[in-house]
Structures are given as C-alpha cells and as structure tokens.
Short mmCIF file of C-alpha atoms in Angstrom, two decimals:
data_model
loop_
_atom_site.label_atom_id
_atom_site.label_comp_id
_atom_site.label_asym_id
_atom_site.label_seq_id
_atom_site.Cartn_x
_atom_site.Cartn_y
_atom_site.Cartn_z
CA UNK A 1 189.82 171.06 59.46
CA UNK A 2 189.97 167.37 57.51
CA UNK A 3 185.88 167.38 56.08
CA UNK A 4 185.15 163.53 55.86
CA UNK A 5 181.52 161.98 54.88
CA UNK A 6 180.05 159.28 56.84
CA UNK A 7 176.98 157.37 55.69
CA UNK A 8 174.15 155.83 57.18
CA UNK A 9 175.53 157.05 60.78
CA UNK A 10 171.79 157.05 62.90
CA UNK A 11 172.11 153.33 62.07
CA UNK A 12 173.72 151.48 64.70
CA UNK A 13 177.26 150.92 64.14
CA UNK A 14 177.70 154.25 62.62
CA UNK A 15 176.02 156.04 65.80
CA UNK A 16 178.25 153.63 67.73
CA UNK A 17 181.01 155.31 65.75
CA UNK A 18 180.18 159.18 64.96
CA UNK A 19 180.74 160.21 69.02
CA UNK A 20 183.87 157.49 69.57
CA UNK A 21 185.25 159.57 66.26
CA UNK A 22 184.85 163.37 67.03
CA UNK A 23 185.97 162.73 70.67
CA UNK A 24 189.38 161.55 69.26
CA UNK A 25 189.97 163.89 66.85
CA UNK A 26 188.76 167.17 67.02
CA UNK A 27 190.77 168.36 63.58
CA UNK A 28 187.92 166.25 61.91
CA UNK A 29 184.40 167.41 61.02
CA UNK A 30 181.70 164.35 59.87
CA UNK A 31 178.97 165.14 56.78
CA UNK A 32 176.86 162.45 58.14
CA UNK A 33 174.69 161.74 55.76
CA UNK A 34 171.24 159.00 56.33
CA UNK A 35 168.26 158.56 54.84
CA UNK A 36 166.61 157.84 57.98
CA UNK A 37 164.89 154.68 56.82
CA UNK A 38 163.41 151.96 60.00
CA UNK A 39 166.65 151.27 61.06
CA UNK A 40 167.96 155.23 61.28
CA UNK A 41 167.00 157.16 64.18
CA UNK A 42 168.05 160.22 65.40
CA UNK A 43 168.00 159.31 68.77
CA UNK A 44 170.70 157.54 68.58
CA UNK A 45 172.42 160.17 67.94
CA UNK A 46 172.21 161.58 71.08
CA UNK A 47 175.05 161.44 72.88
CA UNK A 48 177.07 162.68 69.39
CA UNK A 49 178.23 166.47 69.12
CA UNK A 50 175.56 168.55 67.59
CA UNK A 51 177.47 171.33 66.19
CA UNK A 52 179.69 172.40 63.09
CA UNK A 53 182.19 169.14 63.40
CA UNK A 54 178.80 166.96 62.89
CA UNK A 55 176.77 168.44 60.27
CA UNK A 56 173.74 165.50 59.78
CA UNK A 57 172.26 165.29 56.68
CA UNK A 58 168.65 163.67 55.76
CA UNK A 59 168.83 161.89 52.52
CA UNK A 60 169.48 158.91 49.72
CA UNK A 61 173.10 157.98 49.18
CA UNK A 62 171.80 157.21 45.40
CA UNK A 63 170.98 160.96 44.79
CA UNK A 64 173.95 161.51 42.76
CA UNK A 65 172.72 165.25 42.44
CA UNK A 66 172.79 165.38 46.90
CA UNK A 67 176.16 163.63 46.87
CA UNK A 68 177.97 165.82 44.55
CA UNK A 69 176.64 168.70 46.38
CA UNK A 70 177.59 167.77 49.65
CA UNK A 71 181.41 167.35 48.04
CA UNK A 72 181.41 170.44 46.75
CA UNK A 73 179.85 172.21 49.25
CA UNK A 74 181.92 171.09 52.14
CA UNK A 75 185.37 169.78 50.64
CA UNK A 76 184.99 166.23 51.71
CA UNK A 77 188.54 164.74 52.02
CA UNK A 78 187.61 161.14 52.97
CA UNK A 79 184.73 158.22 53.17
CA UNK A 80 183.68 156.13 55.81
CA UNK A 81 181.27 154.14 54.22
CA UNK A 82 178.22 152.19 56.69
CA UNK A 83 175.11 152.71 54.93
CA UNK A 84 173.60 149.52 54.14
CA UNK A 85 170.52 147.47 54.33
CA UNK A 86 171.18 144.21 56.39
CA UNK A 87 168.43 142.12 57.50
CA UNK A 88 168.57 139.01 55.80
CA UNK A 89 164.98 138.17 56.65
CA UNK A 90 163.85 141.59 54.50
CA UNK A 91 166.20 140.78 52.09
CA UNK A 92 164.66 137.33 51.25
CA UNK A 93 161.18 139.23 51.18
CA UNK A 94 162.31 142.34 49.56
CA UNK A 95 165.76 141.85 47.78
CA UNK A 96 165.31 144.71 44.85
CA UNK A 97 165.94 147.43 47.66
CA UNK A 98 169.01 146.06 49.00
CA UNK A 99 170.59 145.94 45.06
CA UNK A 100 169.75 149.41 45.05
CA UNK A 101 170.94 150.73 48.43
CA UNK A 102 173.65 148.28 48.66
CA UNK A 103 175.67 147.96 45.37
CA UNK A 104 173.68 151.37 43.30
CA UNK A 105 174.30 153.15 46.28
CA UNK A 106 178.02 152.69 47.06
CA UNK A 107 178.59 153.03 43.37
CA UNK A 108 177.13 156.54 43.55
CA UNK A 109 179.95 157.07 45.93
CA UNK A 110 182.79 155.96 45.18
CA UNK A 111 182.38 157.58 41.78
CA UNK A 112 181.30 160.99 42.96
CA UNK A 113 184.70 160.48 45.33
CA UNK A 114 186.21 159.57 41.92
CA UNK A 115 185.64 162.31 40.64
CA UNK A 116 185.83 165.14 43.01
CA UNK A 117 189.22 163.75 44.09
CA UNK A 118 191.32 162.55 40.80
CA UNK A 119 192.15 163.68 37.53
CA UNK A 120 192.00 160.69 35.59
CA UNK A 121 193.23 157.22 36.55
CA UNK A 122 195.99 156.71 39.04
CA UNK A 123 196.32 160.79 39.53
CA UNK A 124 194.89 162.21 42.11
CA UNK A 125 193.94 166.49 42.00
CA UNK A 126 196.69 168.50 43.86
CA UNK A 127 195.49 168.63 47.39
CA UNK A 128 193.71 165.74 47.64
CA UNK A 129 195.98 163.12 47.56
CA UNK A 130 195.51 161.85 51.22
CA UNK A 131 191.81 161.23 50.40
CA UNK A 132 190.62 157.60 51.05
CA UNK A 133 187.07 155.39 50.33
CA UNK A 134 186.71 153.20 53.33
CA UNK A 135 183.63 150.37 52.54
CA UNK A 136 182.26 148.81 55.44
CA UNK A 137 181.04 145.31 54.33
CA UNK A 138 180.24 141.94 56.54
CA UNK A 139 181.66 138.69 57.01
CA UNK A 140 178.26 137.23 55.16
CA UNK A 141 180.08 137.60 51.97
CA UNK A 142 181.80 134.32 52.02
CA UNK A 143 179.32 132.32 52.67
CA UNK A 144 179.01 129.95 55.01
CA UNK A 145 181.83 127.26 56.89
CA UNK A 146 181.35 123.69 58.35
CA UNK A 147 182.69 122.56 61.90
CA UNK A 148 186.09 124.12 61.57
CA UNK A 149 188.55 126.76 59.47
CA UNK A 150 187.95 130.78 59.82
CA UNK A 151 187.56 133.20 57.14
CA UNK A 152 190.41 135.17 55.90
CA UNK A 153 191.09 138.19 53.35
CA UNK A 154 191.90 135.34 50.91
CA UNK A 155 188.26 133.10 51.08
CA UNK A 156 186.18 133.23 47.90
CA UNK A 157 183.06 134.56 47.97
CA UNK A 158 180.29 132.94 48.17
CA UNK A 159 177.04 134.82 49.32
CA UNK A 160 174.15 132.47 49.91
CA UNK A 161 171.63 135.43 50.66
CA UNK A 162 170.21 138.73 48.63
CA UNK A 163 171.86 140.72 51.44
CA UNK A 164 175.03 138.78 51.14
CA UNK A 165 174.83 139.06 47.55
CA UNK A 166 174.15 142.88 47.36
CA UNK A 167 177.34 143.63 49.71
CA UNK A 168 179.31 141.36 47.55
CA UNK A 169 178.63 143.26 44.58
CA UNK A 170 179.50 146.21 46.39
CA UNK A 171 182.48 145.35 47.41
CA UNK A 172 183.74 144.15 44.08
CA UNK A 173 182.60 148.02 42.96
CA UNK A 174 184.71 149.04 45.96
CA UNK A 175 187.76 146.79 44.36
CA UNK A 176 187.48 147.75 40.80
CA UNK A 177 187.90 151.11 41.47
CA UNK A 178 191.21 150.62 43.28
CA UNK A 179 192.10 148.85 40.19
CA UNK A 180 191.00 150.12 37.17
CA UNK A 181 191.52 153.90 38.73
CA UNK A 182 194.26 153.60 41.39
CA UNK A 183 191.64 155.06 44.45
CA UNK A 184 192.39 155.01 47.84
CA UNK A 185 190.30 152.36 49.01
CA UNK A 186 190.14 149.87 51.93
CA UNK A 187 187.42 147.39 52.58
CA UNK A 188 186.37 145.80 55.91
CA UNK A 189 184.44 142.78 56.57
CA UNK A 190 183.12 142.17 60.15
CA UNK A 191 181.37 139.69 61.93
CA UNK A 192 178.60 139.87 63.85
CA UNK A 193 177.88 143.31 65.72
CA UNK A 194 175.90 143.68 69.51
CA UNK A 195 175.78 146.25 71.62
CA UNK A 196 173.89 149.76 72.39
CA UNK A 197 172.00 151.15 69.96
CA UNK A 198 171.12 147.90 68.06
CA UNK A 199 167.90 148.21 65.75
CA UNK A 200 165.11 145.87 67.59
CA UNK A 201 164.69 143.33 64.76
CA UNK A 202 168.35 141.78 65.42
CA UNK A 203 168.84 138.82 67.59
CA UNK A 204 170.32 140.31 70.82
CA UNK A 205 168.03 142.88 71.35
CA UNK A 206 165.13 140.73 70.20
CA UNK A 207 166.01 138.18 72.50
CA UNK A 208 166.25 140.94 75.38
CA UNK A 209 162.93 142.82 74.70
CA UNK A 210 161.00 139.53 74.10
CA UNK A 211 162.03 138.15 77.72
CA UNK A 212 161.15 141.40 79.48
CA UNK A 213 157.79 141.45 77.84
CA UNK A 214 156.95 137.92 79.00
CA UNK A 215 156.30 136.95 75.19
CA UNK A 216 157.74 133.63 73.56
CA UNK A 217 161.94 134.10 73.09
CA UNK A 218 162.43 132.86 68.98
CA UNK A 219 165.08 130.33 68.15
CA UNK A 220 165.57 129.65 64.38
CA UNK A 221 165.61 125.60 63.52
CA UNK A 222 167.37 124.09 65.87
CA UNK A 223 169.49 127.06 67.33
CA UNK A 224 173.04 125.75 66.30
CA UNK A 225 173.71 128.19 63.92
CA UNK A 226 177.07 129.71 64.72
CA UNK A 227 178.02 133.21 64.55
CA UNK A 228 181.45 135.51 65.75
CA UNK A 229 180.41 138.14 67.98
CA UNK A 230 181.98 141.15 67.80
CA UNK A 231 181.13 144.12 70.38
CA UNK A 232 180.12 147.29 68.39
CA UNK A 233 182.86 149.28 70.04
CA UNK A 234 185.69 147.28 68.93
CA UNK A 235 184.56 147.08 65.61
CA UNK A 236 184.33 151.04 65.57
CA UNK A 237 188.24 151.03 66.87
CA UNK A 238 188.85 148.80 64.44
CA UNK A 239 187.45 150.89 61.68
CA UNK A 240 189.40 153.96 62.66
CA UNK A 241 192.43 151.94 62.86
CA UNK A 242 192.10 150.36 59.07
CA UNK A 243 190.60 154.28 57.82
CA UNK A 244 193.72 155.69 58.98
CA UNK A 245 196.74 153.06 58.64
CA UNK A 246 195.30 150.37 56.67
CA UNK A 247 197.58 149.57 53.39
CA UNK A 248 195.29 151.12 49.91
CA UNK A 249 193.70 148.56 48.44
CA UNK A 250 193.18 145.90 51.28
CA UNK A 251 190.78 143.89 52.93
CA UNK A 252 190.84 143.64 56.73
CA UNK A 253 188.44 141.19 58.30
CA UNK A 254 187.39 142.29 61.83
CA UNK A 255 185.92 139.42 64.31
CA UNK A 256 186.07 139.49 67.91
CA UNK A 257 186.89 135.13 68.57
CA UNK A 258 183.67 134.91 70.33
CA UNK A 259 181.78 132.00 68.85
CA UNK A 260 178.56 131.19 69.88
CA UNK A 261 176.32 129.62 68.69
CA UNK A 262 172.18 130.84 69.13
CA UNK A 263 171.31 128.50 71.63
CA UNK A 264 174.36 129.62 74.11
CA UNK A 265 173.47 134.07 73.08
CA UNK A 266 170.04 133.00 74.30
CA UNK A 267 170.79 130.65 77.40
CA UNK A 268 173.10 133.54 78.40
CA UNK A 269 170.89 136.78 78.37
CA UNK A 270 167.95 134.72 79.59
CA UNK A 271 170.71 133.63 82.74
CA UNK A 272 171.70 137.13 83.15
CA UNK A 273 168.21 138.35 82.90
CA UNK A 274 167.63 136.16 86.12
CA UNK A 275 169.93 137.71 87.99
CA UNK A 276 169.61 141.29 86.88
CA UNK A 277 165.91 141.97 86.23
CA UNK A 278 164.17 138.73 87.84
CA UNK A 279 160.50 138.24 86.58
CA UNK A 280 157.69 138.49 89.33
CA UNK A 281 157.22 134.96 89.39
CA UNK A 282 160.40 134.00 90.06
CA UNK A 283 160.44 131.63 87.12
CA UNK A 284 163.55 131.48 84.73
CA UNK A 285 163.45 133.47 81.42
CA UNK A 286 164.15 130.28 79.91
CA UNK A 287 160.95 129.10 79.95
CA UNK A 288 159.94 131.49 77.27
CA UNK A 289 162.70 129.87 74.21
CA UNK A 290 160.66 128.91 71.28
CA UNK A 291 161.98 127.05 68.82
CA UNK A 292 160.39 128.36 65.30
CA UNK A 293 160.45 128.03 61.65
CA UNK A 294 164.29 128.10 60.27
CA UNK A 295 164.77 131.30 57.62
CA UNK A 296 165.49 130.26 54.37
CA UNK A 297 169.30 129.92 53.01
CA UNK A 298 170.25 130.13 57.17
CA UNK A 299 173.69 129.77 56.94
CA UNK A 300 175.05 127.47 59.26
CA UNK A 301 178.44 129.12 60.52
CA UNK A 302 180.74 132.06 60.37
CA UNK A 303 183.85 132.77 61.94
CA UNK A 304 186.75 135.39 61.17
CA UNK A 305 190.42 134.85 61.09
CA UNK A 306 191.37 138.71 62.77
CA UNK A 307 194.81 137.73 62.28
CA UNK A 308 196.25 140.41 59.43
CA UNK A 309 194.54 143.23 61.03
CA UNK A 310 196.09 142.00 64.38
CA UNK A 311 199.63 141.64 63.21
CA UNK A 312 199.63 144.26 60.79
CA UNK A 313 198.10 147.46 62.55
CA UNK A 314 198.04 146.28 66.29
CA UNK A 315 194.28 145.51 66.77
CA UNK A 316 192.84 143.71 69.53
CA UNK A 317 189.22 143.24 70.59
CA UNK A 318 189.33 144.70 74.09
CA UNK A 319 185.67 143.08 75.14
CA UNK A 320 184.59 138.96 75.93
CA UNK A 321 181.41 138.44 75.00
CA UNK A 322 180.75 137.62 78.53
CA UNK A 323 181.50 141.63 79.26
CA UNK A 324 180.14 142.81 76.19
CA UNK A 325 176.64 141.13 76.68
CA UNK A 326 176.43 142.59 80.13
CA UNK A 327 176.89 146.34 79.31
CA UNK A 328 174.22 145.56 76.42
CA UNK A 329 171.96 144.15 78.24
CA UNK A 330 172.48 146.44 80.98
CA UNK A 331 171.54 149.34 77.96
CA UNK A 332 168.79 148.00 76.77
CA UNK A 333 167.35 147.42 80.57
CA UNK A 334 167.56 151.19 80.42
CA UNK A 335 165.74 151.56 77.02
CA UNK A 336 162.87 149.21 77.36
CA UNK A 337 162.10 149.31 81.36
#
C-alpha cells in the first residue's frame, strides 16, 4: 500500500479532500499530518475513515525532527501539500507567522522529501522513483487584474499581501527544487474556495452565520471586489487529477469561471436565505448588508485562465456557483441552526 503525507488536512480544503481521496483509492494510506491551529478541527474530519489508511497526526510541519520521523517511520511515497495560513486580514496584523508556516514550513518538506527520496541531484533512490511533491498554492500570487484578462501559468508574480507574499516564496522553494535537484514536483494555484467545512472567518460562511444571527452582514469598501469561485469539491478533483497525471515540474491553475463580485455572493445567499430559512419578520436578509472599512492592499480582481489543466488532463468544474452556493448554504443551515 502507496504511504503518501498530507498536510494541514482538518483545514478545510484538505478535509474536503482526505474522504473524496481514500474512497477512490483504497491502495493508498494518508499520514495526515496538522497542527491543529484555529482553522484545524477535528470535526471536520468526521465523515473521513478513521483507521490504518488515515493515520492523523497532531503537529508543526516545521519540526524537521517530526517530519523525518514520520518518513521513516511509515515509507511516505508522495506529498500533497495544503498546510498554509491564509487569511489576509491576520496576515496584515500578524505576517511573521505566515513566513514561517508558509515558506519555513514547506521548505522543511520538500527537503526532508529530498532527502528521503533521492540520492543526490536528478537521481532518485531505487524504489522511489514514482515519488512526487505536490504544493498547493492560490491564485493571490499574481497579484491583482483590472476589468479584463485571466491569469495563466505564465503571469508574473506579483503578491500585494504578506499572505500572498509568503505563498509566493513558497512556491519559488517548490520550483527551485525541481530545478536545481530534478524533484518530482507540481504546483497548483486556485482561486477562490466555498463550500462545507469552510473556517467561519471567510466570506461565505461569514456572510451566512451573520444573516441567521440577525447581526449586521460586512461588505468591504464598496463591495466590487471581484473574485473566481471555485467549489471546494472541484478543486479537490482537480488536485487528484494534477497529483497523479500532471507533467513534473508544472504549474496548473485551477478556477471554476464563476466571477462574482462581493456585492452579487452577498445579494445571492441573503436571496436564498429568504427562501430557505425566512426570518420571523418576514423582512429580507438584505436589510442587514453593511458596508465597512475596506482591508488594506484589497486587491481589486482575480480571475483564472483553467485552460491548460482543461486541455491537458481533461478537467472540468462540474458545479455553477448557483449549485454550489446552495449545497453550502444548505450545510451550513445544518451547522449553525
């Protein structure tokens, strides 16, 4: 059985992804290994297979010392790489810990996997020669578009935020060790994630738990800012699709062409919300948008060009926003209610 390490996997992508991942392939075992920061829980873990193909591990993927251990102790053939800070707002308050999770952390590693898996430079140890580093990064990394053009593998970066920054530099570690050492490595930069399991500082869910408790609904500036919405479970087929198939040393962007920009993602839970949970006094959810304070370096527009990893490996986002928002919402009507 093929022993591969996920990280930061009680987050919410990586939850999203540990129980779509063992369900398909039951010749795989996952080292998941989490600190269990705020954004970690192990409830969302819950509906992931608790037994010898998911062995969950509590601790810091910048303990060298835990990271060698856990390759030696259980053979790992392969990285899938989430763990991450990624709220810009702590970032702009706290940016030293995203350096250090961020680009210290996947440093840590992708050399351990160095390493463990190669003999020097562009040779890899007999028996591990199907082993591949798969970095999940984020469309942030480029920065930030006007009214029109898309992001593609080939747009400079240009990181306007400490987050941004921090998964820059980590994916630039990510590169160099493709280069300089001839790793297995892909890289994949996705837009913006929504869906179950969705820590409660994030728009969507914010947005959602907000209305239900009657408080004011917060809109940045003036709510035009413009993201690509990409439903969590796409992006986790996605993933799978570049981990296994992807060509060594790429970059696959993965965006689901759903543009929206902050006024529509609130106009159109608040209209659902209507419908599906109407508030006792029959007035409109609406009525609750605030517009606040805009956050500092607020990028004004991303979008993703899914092109390559459509042509190239057959990838298609299977969900609209308009029925992706629905099964969130209808989740998180289960979670806070």
């Amino acid at each position: 059985m093929k022993t591969v390490l996920v990280t930061g996997c009680a987050g919410f992508i990586g939850s999203n992804f540990v129980p779509y991942f063992l369900n398909k392939y039951p010749d795989i075992r996952l080292i998941n290994l989490d600190l269990l920061t705020y954004a970690g829980d192990m409830a969302n873990l819950s509906d992931a297979p608790q037994n010898e193909r998911h062995i969950f591990v509590q601790g810091d993927i910048c303990d060298r010392t835990l990271v060698e251990s856990l390759f030696t102790q259980y053979d790992i053939q392969g990285v899938i790489h989430f763990a991450a800070e990624s709220h810009v707002d702590n970032s702009i308050k706290n940016p030293g810990v995203f350096v250090q999770t961020n680009v210290n952390g996947t440093f840590t590693l992708i050399d351990v996997a160095y390493k463990a898996w190669m003999e020097k430079p562009f040779l890899y140890k007999s028996g591990f020669e199907g082993c591949r580093f798969h970095h999940i990064s984020t469309d942030e990394v480029y920065g930030t578009l006007g009214e029109t053009g898309l992001f593609t593998e080939e747009t400079s970066y240009a990181p306007n935020s400490p987050y941004s920054a921090s998964k820059a530099g980590s994916d630039m570690i990510v590169r160099s060790y493709h280069h300089t050492y001839g790793m297995n490595t892909v890289i994949t930069n996705c837009s913006n994630n929504y869906g179950p399991k969705q820590h409660n500082e994030k728009l969507i869910p914010t947005v959602i738990r907000k209305a239900l408790s009657g408080e004011h609904i917060p809109v940045y500036g003036d709510g035009k800012n413009i993201r690509d919405w990409l439903y969590v479970l796409d992006h986790c087929k996605g993933i799978d699709l570049v981990y296994h198939t992807g060509r060594s040393g790429e970059v696959y962007n993965i965006g689901g062409r759903n543009e929206r920009n902050n006024n529509q993602i609130v106009d159109r839970i608040c209209s659902l919300l209507d419908s599906m949970k109407p508030r006792k006094d029959a007035k409109s959810y609406k009525e609750l948008i605030t517009y606040v304070e805009d956050r500092a370096g607020h990028d004004r527009r991303y979008a993703i060009d899914a092109t390559k990893l459509e042509t190239e490996l057959g990838w298609k986002a299977e969900e609209t926003f308009d029925t992706g928002i629905v099964k969130t919402i209808e989740w998180y009507l289960g979670k806070y209610l």
